[in-house]
XYZ file of C-alpha atoms in Angstrom:
624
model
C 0.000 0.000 0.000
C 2.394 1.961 1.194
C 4.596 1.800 -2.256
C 2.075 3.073 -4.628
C 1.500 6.201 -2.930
C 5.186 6.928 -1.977
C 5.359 6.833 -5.866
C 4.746 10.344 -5.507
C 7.237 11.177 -3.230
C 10.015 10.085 -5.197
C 8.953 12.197 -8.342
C 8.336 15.165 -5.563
C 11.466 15.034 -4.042
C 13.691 14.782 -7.513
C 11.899 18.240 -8.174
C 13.241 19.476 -5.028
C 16.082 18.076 -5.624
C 16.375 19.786 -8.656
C 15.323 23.077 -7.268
C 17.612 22.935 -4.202
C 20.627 23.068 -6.595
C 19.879 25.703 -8.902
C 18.875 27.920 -5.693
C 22.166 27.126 -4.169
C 23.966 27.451 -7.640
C 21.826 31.065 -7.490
C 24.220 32.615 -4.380
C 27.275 33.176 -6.333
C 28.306 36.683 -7.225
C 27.585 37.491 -10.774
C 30.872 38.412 -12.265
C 31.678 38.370 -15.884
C 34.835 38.992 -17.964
C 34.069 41.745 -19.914
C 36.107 43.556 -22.205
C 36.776 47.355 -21.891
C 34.864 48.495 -24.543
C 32.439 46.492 -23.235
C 32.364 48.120 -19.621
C 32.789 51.800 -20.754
C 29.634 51.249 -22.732
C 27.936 50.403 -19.300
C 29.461 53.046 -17.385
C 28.066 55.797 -20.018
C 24.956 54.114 -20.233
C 23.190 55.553 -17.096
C 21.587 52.562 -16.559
C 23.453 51.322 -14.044
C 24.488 52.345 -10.380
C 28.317 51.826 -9.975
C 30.773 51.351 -6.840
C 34.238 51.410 -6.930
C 37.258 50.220 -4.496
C 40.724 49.861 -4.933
C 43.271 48.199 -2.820
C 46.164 46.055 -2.671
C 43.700 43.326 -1.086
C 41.326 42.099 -3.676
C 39.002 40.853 -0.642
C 39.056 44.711 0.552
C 39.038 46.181 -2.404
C 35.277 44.267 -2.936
C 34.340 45.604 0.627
C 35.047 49.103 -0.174
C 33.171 48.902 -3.704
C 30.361 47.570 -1.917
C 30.111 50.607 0.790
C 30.599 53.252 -2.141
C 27.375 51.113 -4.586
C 25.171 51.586 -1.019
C 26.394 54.771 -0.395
C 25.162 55.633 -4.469
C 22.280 54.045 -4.149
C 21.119 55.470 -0.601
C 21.496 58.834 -3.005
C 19.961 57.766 -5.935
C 16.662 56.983 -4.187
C 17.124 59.471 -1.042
C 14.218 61.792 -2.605
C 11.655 59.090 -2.442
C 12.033 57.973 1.362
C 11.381 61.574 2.532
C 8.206 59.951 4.251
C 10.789 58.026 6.505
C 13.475 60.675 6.967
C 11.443 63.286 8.105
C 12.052 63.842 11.968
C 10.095 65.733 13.956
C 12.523 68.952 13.634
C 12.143 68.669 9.991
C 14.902 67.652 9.288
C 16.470 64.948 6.967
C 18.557 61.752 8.323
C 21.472 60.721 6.264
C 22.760 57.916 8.607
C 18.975 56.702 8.524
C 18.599 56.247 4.731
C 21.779 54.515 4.707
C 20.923 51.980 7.571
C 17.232 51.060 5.341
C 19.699 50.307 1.947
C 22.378 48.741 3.984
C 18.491 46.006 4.764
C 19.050 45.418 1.116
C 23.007 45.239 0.828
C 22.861 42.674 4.403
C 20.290 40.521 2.757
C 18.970 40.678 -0.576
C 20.575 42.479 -3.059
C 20.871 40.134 -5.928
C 21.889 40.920 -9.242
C 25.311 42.555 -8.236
C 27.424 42.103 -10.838
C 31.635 42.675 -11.036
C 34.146 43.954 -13.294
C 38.027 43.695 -12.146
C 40.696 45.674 -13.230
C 43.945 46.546 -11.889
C 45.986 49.947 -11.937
C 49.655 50.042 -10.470
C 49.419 47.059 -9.040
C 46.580 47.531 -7.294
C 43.234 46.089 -7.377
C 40.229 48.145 -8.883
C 36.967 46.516 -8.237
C 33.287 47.751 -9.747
C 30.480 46.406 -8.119
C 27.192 47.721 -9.949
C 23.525 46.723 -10.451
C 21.344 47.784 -13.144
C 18.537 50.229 -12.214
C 15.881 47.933 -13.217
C 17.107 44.495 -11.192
C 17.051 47.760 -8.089
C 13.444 48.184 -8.766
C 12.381 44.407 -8.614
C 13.776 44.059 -5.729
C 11.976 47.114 -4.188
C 9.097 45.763 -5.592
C 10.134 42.002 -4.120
C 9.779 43.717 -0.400
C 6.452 45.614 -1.195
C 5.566 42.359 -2.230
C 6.518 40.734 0.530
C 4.645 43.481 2.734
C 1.518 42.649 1.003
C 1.395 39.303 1.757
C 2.135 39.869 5.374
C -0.766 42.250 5.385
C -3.013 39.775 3.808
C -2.024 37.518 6.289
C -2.901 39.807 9.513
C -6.379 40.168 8.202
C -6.893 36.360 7.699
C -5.613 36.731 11.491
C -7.732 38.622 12.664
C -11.087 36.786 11.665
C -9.670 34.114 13.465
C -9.402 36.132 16.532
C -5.577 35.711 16.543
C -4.984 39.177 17.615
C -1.146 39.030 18.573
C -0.530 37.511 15.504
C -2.602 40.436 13.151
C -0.805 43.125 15.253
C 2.756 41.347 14.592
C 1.968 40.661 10.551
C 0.373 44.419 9.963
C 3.362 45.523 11.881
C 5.884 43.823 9.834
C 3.542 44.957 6.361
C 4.015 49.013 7.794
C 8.030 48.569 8.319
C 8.337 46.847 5.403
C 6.515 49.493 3.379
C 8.577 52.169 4.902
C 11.900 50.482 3.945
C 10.846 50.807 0.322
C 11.081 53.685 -2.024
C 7.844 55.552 -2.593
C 6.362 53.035 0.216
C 3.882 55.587 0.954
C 2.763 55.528 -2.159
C 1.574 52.357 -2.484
C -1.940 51.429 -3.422
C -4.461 48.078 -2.901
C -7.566 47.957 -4.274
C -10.693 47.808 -1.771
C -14.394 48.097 -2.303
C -13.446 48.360 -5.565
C -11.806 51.723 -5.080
C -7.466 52.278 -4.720
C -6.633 53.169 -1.581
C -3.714 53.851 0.355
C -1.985 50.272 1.632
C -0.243 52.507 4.426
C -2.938 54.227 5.695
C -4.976 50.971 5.769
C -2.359 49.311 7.503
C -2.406 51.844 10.303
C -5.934 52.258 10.127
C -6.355 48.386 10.488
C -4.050 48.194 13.576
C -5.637 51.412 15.581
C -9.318 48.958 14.759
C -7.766 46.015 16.201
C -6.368 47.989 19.494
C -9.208 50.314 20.245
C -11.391 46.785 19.970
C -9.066 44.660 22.680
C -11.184 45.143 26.243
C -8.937 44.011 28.990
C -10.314 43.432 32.622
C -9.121 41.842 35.912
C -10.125 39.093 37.439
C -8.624 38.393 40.575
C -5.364 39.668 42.211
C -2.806 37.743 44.435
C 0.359 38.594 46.414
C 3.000 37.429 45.332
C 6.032 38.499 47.516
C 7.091 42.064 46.753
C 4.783 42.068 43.474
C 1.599 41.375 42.705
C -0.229 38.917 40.049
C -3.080 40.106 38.338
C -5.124 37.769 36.354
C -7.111 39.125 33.227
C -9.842 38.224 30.906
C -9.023 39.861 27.303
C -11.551 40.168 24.878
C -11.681 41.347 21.165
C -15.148 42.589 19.864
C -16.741 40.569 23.169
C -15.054 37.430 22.443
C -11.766 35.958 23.826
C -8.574 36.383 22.067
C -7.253 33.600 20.701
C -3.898 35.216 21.271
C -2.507 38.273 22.758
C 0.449 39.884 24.053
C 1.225 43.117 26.128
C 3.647 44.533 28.666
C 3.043 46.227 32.111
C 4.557 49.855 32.043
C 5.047 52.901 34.448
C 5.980 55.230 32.113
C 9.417 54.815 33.389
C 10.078 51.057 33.100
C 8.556 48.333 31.292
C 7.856 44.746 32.354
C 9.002 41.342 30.531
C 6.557 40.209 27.649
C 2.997 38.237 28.841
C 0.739 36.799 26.673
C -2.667 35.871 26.684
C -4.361 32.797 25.139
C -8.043 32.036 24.689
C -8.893 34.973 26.118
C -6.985 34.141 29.258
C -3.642 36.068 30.742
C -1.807 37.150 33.590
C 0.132 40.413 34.866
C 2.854 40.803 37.560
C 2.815 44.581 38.775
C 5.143 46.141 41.895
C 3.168 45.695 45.474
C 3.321 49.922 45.434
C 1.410 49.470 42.137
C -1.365 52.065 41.578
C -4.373 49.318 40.869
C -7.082 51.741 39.750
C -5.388 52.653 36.406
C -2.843 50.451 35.591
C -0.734 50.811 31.904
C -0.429 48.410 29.797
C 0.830 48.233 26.742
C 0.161 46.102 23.512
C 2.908 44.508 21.686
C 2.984 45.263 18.274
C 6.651 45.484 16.976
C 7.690 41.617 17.961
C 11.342 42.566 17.562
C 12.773 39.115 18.989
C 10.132 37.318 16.782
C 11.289 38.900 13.545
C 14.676 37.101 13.896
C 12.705 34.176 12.123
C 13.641 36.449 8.693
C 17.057 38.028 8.380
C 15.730 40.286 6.264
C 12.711 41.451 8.389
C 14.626 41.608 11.363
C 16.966 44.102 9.860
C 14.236 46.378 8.395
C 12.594 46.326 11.914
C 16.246 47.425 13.455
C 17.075 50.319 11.028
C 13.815 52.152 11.481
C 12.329 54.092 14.397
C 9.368 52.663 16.052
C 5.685 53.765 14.896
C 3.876 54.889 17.642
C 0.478 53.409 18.274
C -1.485 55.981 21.080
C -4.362 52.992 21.150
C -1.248 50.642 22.074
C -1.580 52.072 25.511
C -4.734 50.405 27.559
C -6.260 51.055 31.153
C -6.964 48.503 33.456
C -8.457 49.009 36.928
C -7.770 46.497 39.552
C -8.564 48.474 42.577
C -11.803 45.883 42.511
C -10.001 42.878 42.805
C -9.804 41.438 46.174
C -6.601 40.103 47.614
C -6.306 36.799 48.318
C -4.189 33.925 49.487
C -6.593 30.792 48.302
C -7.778 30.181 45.391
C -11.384 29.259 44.073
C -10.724 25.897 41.996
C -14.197 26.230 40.794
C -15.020 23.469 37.090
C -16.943 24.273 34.250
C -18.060 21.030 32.278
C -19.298 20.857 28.801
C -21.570 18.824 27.488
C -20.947 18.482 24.098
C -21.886 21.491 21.694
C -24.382 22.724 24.744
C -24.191 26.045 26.540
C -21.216 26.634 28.963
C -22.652 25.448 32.352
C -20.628 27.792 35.120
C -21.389 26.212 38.077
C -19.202 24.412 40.568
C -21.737 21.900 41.399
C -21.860 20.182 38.178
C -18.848 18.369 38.784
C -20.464 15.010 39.311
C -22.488 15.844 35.979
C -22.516 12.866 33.171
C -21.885 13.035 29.959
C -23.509 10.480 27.717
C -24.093 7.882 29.792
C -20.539 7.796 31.525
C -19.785 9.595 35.031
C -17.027 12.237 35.292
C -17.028 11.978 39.281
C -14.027 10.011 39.705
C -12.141 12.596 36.456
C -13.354 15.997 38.027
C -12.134 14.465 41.349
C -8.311 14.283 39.929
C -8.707 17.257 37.902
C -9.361 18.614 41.066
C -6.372 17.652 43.322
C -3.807 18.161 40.242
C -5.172 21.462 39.910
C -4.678 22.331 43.170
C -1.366 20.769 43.205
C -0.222 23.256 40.121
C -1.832 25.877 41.629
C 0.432 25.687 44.925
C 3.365 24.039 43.373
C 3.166 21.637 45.410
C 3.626 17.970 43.653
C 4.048 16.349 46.701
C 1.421 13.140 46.683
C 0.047 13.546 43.029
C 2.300 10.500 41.388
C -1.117 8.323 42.412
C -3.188 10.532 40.079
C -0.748 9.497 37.392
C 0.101 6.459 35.137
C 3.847 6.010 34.639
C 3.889 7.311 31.360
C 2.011 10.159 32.373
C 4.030 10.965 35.456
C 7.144 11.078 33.570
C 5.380 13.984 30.836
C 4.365 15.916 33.813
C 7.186 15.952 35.452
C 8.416 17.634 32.426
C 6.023 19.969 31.676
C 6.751 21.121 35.709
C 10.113 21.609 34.937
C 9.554 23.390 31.245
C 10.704 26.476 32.625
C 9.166 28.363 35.358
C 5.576 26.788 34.721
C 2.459 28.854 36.343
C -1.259 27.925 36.204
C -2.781 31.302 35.339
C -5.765 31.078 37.303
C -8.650 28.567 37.983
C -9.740 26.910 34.642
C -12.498 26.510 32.880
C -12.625 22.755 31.524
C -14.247 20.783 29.339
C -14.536 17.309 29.409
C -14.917 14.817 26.440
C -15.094 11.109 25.933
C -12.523 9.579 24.635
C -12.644 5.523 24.054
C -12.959 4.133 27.804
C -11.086 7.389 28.948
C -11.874 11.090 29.037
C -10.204 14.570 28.087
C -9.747 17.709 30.007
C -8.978 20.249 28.927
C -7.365 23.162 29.362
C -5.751 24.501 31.634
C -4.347 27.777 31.006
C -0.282 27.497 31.981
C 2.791 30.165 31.161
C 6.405 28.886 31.004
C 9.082 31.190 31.188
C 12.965 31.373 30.370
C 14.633 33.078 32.239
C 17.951 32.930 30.009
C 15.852 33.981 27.293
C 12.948 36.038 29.269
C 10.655 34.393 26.953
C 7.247 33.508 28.147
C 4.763 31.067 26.396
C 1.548 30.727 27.289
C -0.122 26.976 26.681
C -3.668 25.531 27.575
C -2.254 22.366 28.564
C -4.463 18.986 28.326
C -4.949 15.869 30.402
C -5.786 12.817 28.664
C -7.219 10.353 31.590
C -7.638 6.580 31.233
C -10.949 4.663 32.471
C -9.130 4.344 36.084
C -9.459 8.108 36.081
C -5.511 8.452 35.795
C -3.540 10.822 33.643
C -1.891 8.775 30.888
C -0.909 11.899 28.781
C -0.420 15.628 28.794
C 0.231 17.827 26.274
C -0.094 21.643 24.822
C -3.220 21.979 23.407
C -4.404 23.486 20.072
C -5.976 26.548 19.414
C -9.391 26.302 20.014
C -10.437 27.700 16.245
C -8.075 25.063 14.900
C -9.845 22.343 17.180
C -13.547 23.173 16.340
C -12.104 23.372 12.419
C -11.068 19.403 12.473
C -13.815 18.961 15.062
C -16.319 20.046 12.617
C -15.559 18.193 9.122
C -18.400 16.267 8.988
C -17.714 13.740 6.545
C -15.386 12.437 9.023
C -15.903 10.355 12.006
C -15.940 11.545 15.614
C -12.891 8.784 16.172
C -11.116 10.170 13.355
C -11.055 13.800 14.514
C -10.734 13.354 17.914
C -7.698 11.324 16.705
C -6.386 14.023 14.524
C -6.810 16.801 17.158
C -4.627 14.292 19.982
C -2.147 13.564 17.413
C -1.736 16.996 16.599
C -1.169 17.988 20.520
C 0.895 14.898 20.905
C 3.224 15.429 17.978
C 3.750 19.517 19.229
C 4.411 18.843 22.788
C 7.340 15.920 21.757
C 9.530 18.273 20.709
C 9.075 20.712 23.426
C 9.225 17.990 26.339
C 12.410 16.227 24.094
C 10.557 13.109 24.260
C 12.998 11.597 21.174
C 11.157 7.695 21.968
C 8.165 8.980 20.944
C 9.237 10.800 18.048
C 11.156 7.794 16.869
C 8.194 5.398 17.637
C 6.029 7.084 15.066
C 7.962 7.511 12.178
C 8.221 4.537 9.479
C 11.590 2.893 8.980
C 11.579 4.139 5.977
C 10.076 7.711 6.328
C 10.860 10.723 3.544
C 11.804 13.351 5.648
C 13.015 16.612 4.086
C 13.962 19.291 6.518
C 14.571 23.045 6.079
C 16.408 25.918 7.561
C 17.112 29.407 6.984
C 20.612 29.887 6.676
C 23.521 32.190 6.276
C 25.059 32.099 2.959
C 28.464 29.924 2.378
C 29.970 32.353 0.265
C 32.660 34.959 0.895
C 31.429 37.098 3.301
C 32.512 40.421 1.966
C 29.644 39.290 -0.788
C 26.276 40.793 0.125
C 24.701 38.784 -2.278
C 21.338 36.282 -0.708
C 22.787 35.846 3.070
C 20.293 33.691 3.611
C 18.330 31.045 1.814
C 16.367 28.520 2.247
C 18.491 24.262 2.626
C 16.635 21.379 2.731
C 18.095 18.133 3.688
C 16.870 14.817 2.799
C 17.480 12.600 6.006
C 17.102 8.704 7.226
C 15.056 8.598 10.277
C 18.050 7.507 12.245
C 20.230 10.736 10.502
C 17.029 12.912 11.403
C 16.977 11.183 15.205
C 20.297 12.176 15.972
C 20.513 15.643 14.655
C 17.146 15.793 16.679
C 18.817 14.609 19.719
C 21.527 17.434 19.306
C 19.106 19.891 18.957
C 17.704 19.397 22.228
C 21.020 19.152 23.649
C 21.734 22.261 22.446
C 18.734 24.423 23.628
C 17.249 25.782 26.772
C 13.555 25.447 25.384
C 11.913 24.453 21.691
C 8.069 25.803 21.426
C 6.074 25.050 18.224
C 2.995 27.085 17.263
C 0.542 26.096 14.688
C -1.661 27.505 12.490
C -3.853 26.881 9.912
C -4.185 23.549 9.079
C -5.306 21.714 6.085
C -6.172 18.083 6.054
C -6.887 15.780 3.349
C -7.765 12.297 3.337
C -6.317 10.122 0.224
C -9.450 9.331 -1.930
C -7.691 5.769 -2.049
C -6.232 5.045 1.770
C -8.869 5.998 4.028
C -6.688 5.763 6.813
C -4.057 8.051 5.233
C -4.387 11.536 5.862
C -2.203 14.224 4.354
C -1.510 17.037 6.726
C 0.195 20.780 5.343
C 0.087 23.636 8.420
C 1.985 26.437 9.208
C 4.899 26.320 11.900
C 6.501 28.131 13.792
C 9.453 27.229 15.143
C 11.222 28.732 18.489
C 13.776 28.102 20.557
C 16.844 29.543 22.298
C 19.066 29.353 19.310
C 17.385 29.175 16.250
C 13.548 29.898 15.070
C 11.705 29.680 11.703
C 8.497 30.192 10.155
C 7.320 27.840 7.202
C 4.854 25.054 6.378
C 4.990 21.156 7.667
C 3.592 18.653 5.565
C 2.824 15.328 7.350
C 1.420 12.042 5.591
C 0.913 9.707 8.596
C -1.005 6.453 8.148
C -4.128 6.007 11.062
C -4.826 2.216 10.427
C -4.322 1.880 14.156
C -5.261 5.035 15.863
C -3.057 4.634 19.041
C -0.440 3.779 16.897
C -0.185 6.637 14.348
C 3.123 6.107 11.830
C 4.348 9.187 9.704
C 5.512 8.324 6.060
C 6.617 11.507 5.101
C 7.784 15.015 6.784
C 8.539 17.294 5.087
C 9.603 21.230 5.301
C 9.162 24.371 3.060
C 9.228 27.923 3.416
C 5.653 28.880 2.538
C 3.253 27.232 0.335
C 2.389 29.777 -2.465
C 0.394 27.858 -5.295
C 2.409 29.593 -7.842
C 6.003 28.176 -6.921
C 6.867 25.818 -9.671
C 9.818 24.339 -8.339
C 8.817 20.980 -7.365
C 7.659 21.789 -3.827
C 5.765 19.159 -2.224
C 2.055 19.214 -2.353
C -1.215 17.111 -0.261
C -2.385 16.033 -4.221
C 1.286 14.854 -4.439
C 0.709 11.835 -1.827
C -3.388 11.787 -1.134
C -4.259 11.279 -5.215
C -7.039 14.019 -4.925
C-alpha cells in the first residue's frame, strides 16, 4: 500500500532536488569577464548604479566597492524615502537612509554584478547593479509586505490578535523600507486606496477593539499577580500579548491565550489605572527572517497611542486561596458555570471520579506543590508531567475553565491555562495544557493543546468520524508537545523505517562574506530517520527550550487510503538558538489510531500555489 503512494514522493522530491541546486547554484556573485569596450559602454549608459574600491587586497578592495554602490544608491533613491526621513525637527537623516539600503546590501541584493581591473598594481573593483534588477527588488519587499498584510487580516477573523498586530506591523516597516512606500496602493471596495494608511488604520481597529479586565489579584512576595480576561469585539482572544509599564520602566513580555492572561505589577502598584501596553513590533520574533529583522532594526518605532490600555484592579480582592471552581461541557451545549456540576454525566458515563483528579492536580499546580500527586498518574504520564513542571518556570494562570470529552474508555480535560518562562531567554509562552485520563481516572498523557479555532475546524468536518477527529486533534497535541518535552522515543516510535523526511532551515550564505549577495536562503536536507533522530537529539542538547505554534491547518484524506491523511500547516518554530516560520507537511497512516506512523515530513518555506519548483504538495501523496 504503502509503495504506490510513496510513488509520488520520489517524483516530488527529484523536483526538489532539482530546485535545491539551482537555488544554491543562485548565491554566487555574478561576475563576468568583460572587455573594456564592453564596460565603458555600461558606465556611459546611465543605466546602471556603480561602486568602486581599490586596494592592494582584492578581498578589501570588494568591501570598499560595496560601501561606495550603497552609499550611491542610498542617493539615488534618497528623494523618495522623505516619508521616513522626516524627523520631527524637519529635518532629513542621512545615517537613517543609509541603515534602510544597507536592509538590502545585508540581505537581498541580488543581481550585483563585477568587473576587475587593476591599476599600479593595485586592485580596482566595480560592483554595480542595473537600475531595473534595483526596482524588482523594491518591488520584491512591497511584495513581501503585502502578503504579510493579507495575512494579519486572515488573522484577525480568526481572533488571533497578537498575531494580526505582529503581521500588519511587519507589512508598515516593510513598506517604509521601500522607495515611494507611501505611495503604495491596494484595491478595496473596488476603489485604490492607500496600503499605508490601511495598515495603520487596520491596527488602531484592532487595538481600540481589545477590552482588557481583571479578574482576581494575588500577592506574590514584593509584586503582585493580576489575572485578566481579554476580549476582542466581546469574544476571547485567541492570542494576545502586552507589557506592564510605568511610564518609566517596562515589564518582561505576557501573553494571553483564549482569552486568558496574567500580569505581575510592583506591590506599590497604583491598581485603579494600571498601563499596559500592547505589543505590536515583535522585535525578537522577527529574527525568524534576516531580512525582516533588519528592516525592523534600522527604522524608528511607529507609535500606536491605542497601544496604551487602562486597566483598573482596585476591585479585585486580595487573596491567598484560590477558588478551583469546574466548568463542564456537554458536548456542543451552553457553557454550564457552576461548581456543582462536577459530578455531571456526559452520555451515559460519570465524570465523578475525572473531576475528582482534575481537582487535586489542579490544586497541586496551583500551589506548586507535587508532593502526593504521582497516584493521580500512570507512569507514562508521570514522567510527561514531570516535564512539563520543569519546562521552565511553569504557572497555572488562574482557575480553569474545563471541558470534558469522551474519549474511548477514557476522558479529556482540557485546558488549563499554563505560562512557562525562560529566564535565560525572558521568553514567556503561554499553553492551555491537556490531560488525557484513562478509564481508572488516571492521567496517561499531557500535552499543549491546540488553538481552540483550529480544534472546532477538524472537530467540525463532517464527513469524518468523531474517532477520526478526535484522533487528529490528539495527534496533533501529541506530535507539538514531543519536541518541546524532548521526548525523542516517541518521536522515533512514530515515524516509518523508511520515512521521507526533508527538513529546512534558513541559513547564512556559504559564500565569501565580503559578498552581500542572498545571506540567507532557504536548505533542505533529505534525512534517514536515524540521521534525522540524531541531529534531533543534538538539537535538544543544544537548547534551553523548543516551542512550536501552529496555524492553519489543512487536512486531506487520500481518496484511495482511508486511513491516510495528508496534513500541510503552518509552523513556527522557536527556541533559544534558532527559530523559523514555514509550512509542515505530514502524511501519517491512522490504520491503528493509538499507533499513528508518519511516512513523510517534510519542510518548506511557505506554500504559495504559484512556486513551480517541485515543492511538495497534499495532491502529491493523497491522489485528490
Amino acid at each position: 500500500m504503502i509503495t504506490k503512494i510513496l510513488s509520488f514522493d520520489k517524483n516530488a522530491f527529484t523536483r526538489l532536488s532539482l530546485t535545491v541546486w539551482l537555488l544554491a547554484s543562485s548565491l554566487g556573485v555574478f561576475s563576468q569577464a568583460l572587455s573594456s569596450k564592453e564596460w565603458a559602454k555600461i558606465q556611459k549608459s546611465g543605466d546602471y548604479i556603480i561602486g568602486m574600491g581599490m586596494s592592494e587586497s582584492m578581498d578589501h578592495a570588494r568591501q570598499v566597492a560595496m560601501g561606495d554602490l550603497v552609499g550611491k544608491i542610498s542617493t539615488d533613491v534618497e528623494t523618495r524615502f522623505d516619508f521616513v526621513l522626516t524627523n520631527k525637527d524637519g529635518k532629513k537623516s542621512k545615517g537613517q537612509m543609509e541603515k534602510i539600503i544597507k536592509t538590502y546590501s545585508s540581505t537581498r541584493l541580488d543581481n550585483v554584478k563585477e568587473y576587475v581591473a587593476k591599476d599600479h598594481g593595485k586592485y580596482v573593483i566595480y560592483r554595480y547593479i542595473s537600475n531595473s534588477d534595483l526596482e524588482k527588488m523594491f518591488q520584491r519587499r512591497i511584495n513581501m509586505a503585502k502578503k504579510w498584510a493579507k495575512d494579519a487580516i486572515d488573522r484577525e477573523k480568526e481572533g488571533k490578535i497578537g498575531d494580526a498586530l505582529q503581521d500588519f506591523y511587519w507589512s508598515l516597516a516593510l513598506l517604509r523600507s521601500c522607495p515611494d512606500g507611501d505611495l503604495e496602493t491596494i484595491t478595496k471596495d473596488y476603489e485604490e486606496q492607500n496600503m499605508m494608511i490601511d495598515v495603520r488604520e487596520r491596527v488602531n481597529n484592532i487595538l481600540e477593539n481589545v477590552k482588557v479586565k481583571a479578574v482576581s489579584l494575588e500577592k506574590e512576595g514584593h509584586s503582585q499577580r493580576l489575572y485578566l480576561s481579554v476580549l476582542y469585539k466581546d469574544k476571547p482572544v485567541t492570542n494576545f500579548n502586552y507589557k506592564y509599564t510605568d511610564g518609566k520602566i517596562s515589564s518582561e513580555l505576557f501573553s494571553a491565550k483564549d482569552g486568558v492572561g496574567e500580569l505581575l505589577v510592583p506591590s506599590n502598584a497604583k491598581l485603579k489605572k494600571l498601563k499596559i501596553k500592547a505589543e505590536y513590533e515583535f522585535r525578537d520574533e522577527a529574527n525568524i527572517q534576516p531580512e525582516l529583522r533588519s528592516v525592523i532594526e534600522s527604522l524608528d518605532p511607529v507609535p500606536f497611542r491605542a497601544a496604551m490600555l487602562d486597566v483598573d484592579a482596585s476591585q479585585c480582592v486580595n487573596s491567598d486561596s484560590r477558588e478551583y471552581a469546574m466548568v463542564v461541557y456537554e458536548g456542543e451545549s451552553i457553557q454550564k458555570p457552576s461548581p456543582a456540576l462536577k459530578g455531571f454525566a456526559t452520555t451515559g458515563q460519570s465524570i465523578h471520579v475525572y473531576s475528582s483528579t482534575m481537582d487535586t492536580i489542579e490544586k497541586g499546580i496551583a500551589n506548586r506543590d507535587y508532593s502526593g500527586l504521582e497516584q493521580y498518574f500512570t507512569s507514562e504520564g508521570w514522567d510527561m508531567f514531570s516535564k512539563l513542571i520543569k519546562y521552565g518556570d511553569a504557572k497555572l494562570l488562574r482557575s480553569p475553565e474545563v471541558q470534558f470529552t469522551p474519549n474511548g474508555k477514557g476522558m479529556v480535560c482540557r485546558s488549563f491555562p499554563m505560562s512557562f518562562t525562560f529566564g535565560g531567554n525572558k521568553r514567556t509562552f503561554v499553553e492551555n495544557v491537556v490531560f488525557y485520563l484513562d478509564e481508572n481516572g488516571k492521567v496517561c498523557e499531557v500535552a499543549f493543546g491546540l488553538e481552540k479555532t483550529a480544534v472546532d475546524d477538524i472537530m467540525q468536518r463532517g464527513p469524518w468520524s468523531e474517532e477520526a477527529r478526535m484522533v487528529m486533534v490528539h495527534f496533533l497535541e501529541t506530535y507539538k508537545t514531543a519536541y518541546a518535552l524532548k521526548r525523542l522515543d516517541y518521536i522515533r516510535s512514530i515515524f516509518s523505517d523508511d520515512a521521507l523526511i526533508i527538513t529546512g532551515s534558513i541559513v547564512k550564505s556559504i559564500g565569501r562574506r565580503e559578498f552581500p549577495v542572498r545571506t540567507e536562503y532557504v536548505k533542505y536536507t533529505r534525512q534517514t530517520k536515524e540521521q534525522y533522530i540524531r541531529n534531533l537529539e543534538r538539537c535538544f542538547m543544544s537548547n534551553e527550550y523548543i516551542n512550536i505554534h501552529f496555524a492553519d491547518n489543512k487536512i486531506r484524506r487520500s481518496g484511495t487510503y482511508t486511513n491516510m491523511y495528508g496534513i500541510q500547516i503552518n509552523q513556527t518554530y522557536y527556541s533559544s538558538t534558532y527559530g523559523d516560520t514555514g509550512y509542515l507537511f505530514l502524511l501519517i497512516d491512522f490504520s491503528k489510531p493509538g499507533e499513528p506512523l508518519i511516512h513523510v515530513r517534510a519542510w518548506q518555506p511557505d506554500n504559495n500555489p504559484n512556486v513551480r519548483d517541485g515543492r511538495l504538495k497534499i495532491t502529491d501523496f493523497t491522489g485528490e
